[in-house]
Tab-separated table of N, CA and C in Angstrom:
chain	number	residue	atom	x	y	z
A	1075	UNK	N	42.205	45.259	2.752
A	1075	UNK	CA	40.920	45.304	3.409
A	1075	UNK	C	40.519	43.933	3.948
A	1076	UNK	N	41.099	43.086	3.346
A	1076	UNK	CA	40.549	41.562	3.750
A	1076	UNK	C	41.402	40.985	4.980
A	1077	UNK	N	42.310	41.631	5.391
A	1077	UNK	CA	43.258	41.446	6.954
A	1077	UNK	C	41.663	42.579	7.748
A	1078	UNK	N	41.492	43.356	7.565
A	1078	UNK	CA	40.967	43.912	8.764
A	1078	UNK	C	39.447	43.676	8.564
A	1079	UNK	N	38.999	42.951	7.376
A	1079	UNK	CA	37.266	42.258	7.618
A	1079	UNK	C	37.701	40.490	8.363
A	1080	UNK	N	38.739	40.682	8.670
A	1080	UNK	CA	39.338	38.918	9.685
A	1080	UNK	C	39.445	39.124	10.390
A	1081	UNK	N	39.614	40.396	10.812
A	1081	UNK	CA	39.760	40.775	12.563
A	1081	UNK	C	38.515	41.039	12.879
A	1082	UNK	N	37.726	41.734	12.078
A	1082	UNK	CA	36.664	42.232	12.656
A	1082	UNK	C	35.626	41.024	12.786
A	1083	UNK	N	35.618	39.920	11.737
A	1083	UNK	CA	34.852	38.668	12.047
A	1083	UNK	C	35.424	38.041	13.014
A	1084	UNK	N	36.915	37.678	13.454
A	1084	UNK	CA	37.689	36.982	14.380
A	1084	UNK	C	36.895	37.553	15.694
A	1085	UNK	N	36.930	38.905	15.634
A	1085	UNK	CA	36.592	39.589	17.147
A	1085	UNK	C	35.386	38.794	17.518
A	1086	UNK	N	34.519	39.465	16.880
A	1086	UNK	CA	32.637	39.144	16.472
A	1086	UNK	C	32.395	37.558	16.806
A	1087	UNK	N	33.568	36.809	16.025
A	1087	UNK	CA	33.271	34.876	16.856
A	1087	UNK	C	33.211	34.686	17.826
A	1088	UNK	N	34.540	35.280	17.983
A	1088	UNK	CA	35.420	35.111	19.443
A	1088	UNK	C	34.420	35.679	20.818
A	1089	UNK	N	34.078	36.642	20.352
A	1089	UNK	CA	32.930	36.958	21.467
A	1089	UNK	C	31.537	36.226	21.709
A	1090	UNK	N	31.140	35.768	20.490
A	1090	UNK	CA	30.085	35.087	20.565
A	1090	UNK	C	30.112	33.578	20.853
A	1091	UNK	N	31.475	33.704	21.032
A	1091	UNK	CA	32.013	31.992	21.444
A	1091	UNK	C	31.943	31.900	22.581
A	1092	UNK	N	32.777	33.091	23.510
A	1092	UNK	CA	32.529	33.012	24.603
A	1092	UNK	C	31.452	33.236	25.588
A	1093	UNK	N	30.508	34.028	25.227
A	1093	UNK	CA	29.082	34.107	25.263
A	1093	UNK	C	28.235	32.761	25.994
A	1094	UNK	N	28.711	31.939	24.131
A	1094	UNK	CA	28.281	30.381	24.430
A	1094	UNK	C	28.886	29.477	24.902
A	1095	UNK	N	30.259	29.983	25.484
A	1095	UNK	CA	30.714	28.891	26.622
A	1095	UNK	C	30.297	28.843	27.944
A	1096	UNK	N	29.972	28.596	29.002
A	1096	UNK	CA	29.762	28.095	30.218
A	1096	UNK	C	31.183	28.366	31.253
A	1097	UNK	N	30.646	29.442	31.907
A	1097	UNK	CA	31.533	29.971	32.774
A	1097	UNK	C	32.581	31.141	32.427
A	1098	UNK	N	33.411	31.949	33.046
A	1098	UNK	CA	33.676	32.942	32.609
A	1098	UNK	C	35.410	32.568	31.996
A	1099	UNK	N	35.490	32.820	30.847
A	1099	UNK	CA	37.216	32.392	30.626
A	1099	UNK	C	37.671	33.131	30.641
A	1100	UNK	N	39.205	33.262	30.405
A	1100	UNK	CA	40.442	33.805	31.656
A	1100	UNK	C	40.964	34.577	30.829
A	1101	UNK	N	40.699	34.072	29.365
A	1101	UNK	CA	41.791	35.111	27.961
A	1101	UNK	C	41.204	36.751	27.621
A	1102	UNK	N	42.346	36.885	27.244
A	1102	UNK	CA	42.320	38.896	27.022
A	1102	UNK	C	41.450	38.996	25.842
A	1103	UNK	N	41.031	40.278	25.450
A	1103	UNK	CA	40.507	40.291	24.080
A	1103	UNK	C	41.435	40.288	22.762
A	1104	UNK	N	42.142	40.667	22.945
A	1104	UNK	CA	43.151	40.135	22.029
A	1104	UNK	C	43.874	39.083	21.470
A	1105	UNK	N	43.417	38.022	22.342
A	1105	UNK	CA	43.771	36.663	22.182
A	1105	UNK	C	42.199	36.161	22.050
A	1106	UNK	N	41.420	36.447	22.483
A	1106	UNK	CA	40.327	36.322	22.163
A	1106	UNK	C	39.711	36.378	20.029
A	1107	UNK	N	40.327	37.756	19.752
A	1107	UNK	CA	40.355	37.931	18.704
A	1107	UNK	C	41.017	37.010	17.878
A	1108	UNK	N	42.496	36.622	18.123
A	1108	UNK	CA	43.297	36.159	17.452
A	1108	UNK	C	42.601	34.396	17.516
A	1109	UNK	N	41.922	33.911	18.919
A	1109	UNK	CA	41.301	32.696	18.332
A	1109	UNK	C	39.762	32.456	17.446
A	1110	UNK	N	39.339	33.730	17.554
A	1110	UNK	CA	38.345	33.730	16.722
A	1110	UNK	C	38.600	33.978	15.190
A	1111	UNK	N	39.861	34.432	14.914
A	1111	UNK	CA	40.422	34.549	13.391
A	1111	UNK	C	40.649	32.784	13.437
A	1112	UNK	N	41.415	32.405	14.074
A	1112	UNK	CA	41.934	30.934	13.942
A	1112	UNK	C	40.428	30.010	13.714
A	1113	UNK	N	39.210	29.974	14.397
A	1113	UNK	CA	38.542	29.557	14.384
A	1113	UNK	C	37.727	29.682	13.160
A	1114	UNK	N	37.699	30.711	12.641
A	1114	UNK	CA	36.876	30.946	11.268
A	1114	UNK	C	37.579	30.440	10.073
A	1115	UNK	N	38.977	30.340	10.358
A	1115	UNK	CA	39.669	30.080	9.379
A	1115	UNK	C	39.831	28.092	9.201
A	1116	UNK	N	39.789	27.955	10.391
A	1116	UNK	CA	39.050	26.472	10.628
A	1116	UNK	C	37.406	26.025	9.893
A	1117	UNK	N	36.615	26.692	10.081
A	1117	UNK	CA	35.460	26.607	9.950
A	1117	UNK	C	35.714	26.928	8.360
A	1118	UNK	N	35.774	27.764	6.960
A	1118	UNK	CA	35.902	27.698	6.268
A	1118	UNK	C	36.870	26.844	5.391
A	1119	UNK	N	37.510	26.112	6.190
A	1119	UNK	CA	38.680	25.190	5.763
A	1119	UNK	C	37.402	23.721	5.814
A	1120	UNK	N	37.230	23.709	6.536
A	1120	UNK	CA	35.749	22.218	6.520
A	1120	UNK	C	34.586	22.469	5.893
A	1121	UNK	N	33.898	23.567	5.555
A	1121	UNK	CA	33.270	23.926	4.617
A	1121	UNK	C	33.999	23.795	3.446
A	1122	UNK	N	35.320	24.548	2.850
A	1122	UNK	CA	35.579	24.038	1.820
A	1122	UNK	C	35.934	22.001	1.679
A	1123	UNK	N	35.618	21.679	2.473
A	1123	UNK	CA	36.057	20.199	2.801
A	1123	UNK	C	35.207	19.482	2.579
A	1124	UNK	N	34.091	19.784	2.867
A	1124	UNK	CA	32.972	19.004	2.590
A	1124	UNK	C	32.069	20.104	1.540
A	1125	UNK	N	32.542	20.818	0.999
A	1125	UNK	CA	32.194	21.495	-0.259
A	1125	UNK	C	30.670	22.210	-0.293
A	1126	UNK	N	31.122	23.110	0.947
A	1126	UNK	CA	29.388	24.143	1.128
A	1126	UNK	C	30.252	25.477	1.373
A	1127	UNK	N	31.334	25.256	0.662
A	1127	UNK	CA	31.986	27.150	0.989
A	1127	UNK	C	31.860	28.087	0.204
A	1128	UNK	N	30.905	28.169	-0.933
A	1128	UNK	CA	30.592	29.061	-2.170
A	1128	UNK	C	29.160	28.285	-2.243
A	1129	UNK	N	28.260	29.243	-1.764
A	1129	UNK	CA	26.832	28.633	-2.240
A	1129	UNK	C	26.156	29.624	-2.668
A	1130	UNK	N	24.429	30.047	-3.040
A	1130	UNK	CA	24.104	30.811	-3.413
A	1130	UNK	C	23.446	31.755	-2.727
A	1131	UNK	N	23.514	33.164	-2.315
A	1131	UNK	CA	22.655	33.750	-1.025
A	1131	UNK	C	24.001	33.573	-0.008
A	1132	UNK	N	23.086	33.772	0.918
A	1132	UNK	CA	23.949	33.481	2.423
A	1132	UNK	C	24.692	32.302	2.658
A	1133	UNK	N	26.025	32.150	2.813
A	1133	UNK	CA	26.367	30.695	3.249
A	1133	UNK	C	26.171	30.263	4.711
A	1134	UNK	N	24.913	30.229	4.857
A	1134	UNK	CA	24.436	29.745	6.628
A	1134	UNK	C	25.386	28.955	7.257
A	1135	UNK	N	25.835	27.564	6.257
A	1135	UNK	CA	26.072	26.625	6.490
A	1135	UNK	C	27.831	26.821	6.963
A	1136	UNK	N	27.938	27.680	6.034
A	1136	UNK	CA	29.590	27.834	6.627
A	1136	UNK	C	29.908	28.900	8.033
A	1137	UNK	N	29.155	29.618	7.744
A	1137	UNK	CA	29.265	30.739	8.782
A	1137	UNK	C	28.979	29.491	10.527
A	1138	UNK	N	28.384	28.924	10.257
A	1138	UNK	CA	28.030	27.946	11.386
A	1138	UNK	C	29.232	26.886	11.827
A	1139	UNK	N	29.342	26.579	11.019
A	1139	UNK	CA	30.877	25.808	10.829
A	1139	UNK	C	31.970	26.929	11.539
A	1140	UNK	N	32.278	28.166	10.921
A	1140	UNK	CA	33.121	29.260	11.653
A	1140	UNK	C	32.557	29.235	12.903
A	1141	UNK	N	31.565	29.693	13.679
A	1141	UNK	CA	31.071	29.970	15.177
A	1141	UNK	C	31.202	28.421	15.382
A	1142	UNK	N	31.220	27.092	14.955
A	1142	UNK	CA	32.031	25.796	15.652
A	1142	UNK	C	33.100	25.845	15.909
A	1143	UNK	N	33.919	26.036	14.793
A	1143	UNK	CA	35.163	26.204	15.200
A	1143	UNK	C	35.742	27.607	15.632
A	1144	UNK	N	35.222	28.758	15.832
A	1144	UNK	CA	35.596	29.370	17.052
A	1144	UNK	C	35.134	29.072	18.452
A	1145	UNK	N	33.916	28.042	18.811
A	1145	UNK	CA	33.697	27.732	19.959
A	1145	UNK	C	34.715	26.451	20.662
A	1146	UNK	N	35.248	25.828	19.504
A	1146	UNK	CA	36.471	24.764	19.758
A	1146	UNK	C	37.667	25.284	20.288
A	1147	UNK	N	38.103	26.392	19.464
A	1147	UNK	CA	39.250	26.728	19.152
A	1147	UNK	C	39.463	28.249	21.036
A	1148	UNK	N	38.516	28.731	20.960
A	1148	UNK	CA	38.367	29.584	22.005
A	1148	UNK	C	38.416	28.446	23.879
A	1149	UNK	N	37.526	27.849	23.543
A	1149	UNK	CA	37.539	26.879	25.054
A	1149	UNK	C	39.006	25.861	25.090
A	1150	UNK	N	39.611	25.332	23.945
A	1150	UNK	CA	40.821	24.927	24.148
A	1150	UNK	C	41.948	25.990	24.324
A	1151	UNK	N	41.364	26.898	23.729
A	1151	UNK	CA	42.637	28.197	24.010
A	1151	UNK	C	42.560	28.753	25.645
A	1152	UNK	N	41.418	28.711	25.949
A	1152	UNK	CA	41.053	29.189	27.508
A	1152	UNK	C	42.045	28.446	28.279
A	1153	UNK	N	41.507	26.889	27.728
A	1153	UNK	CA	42.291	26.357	28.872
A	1153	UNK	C	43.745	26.338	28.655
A	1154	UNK	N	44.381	26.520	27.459
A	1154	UNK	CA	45.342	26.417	27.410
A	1154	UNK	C	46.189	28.130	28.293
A	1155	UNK	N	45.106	28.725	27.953
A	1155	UNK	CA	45.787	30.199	28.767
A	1155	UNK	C	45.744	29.777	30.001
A	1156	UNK	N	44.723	29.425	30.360
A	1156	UNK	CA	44.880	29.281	32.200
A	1156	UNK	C	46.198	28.111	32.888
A	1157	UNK	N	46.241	27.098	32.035
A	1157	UNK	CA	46.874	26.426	32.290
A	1157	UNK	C	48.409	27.143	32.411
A	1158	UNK	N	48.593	28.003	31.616
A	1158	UNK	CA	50.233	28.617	30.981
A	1158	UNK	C	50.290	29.924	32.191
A	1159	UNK	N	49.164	30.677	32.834
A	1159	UNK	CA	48.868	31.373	33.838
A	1159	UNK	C	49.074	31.207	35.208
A	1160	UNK	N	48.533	29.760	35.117
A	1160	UNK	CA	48.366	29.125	36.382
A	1160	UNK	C	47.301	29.333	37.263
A	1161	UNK	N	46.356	29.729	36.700
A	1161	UNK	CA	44.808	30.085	37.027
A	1161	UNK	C	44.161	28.523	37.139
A	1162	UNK	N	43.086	28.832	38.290
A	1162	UNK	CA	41.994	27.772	38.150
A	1162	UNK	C	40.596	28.223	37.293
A	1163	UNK	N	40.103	27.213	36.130
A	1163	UNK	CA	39.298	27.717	35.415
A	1163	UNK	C	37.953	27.979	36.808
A	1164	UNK	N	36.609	28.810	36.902
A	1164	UNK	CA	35.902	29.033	37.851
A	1164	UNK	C	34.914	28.641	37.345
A	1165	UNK	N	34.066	27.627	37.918
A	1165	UNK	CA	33.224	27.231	37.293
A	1165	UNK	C	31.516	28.092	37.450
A	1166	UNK	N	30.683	28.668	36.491
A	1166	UNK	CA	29.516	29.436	36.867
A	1166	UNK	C	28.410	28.154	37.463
């Protein structure tokens, strides 16, 4: 069950990453997904790092950290898709 509550948060970043990026990016949803798993898994890796990854209630603090690092991890992946495509990113 804990592979498919990572996809379903991966998806859920990943979209809300791109949301909050600026301009429209070029990647599928499926790669979309797969950098929003990468990104959360980032984001709970620095929460456990600086030691706010088990708190009491809601962990605000980490979940925020995850939507950082899916907003990192999604706009370097963009460009890295477009670049491997050969697309020009379009700017809004």
């Amino acid at each position: 069950m804990s592979w498919l509550w990572a996809i379903i948060v991966g998806l859920v970043l990943g979209l809300i990453a791109k949301a909050i990026l600026p301009g429209k990016q070029q990647i599928p949803l499926w790669l979309t997904t797969i950098f929003g798993i990468i990104g959360s898994v980032l984001g709970n890796a620095v929460a456990t790092w600086i030691g706010v990854n088990d708190t009491r209630g809601i962990d605000w603090t980490r979940h925020l950290l995850q939507l950082i690092g899916a907003v990192v991890v999604v706009g370097l992946g963009d460009m890295a898709w477009a670049s491997l495509r050969g697309t020009k990113k379009q700017r809004a």
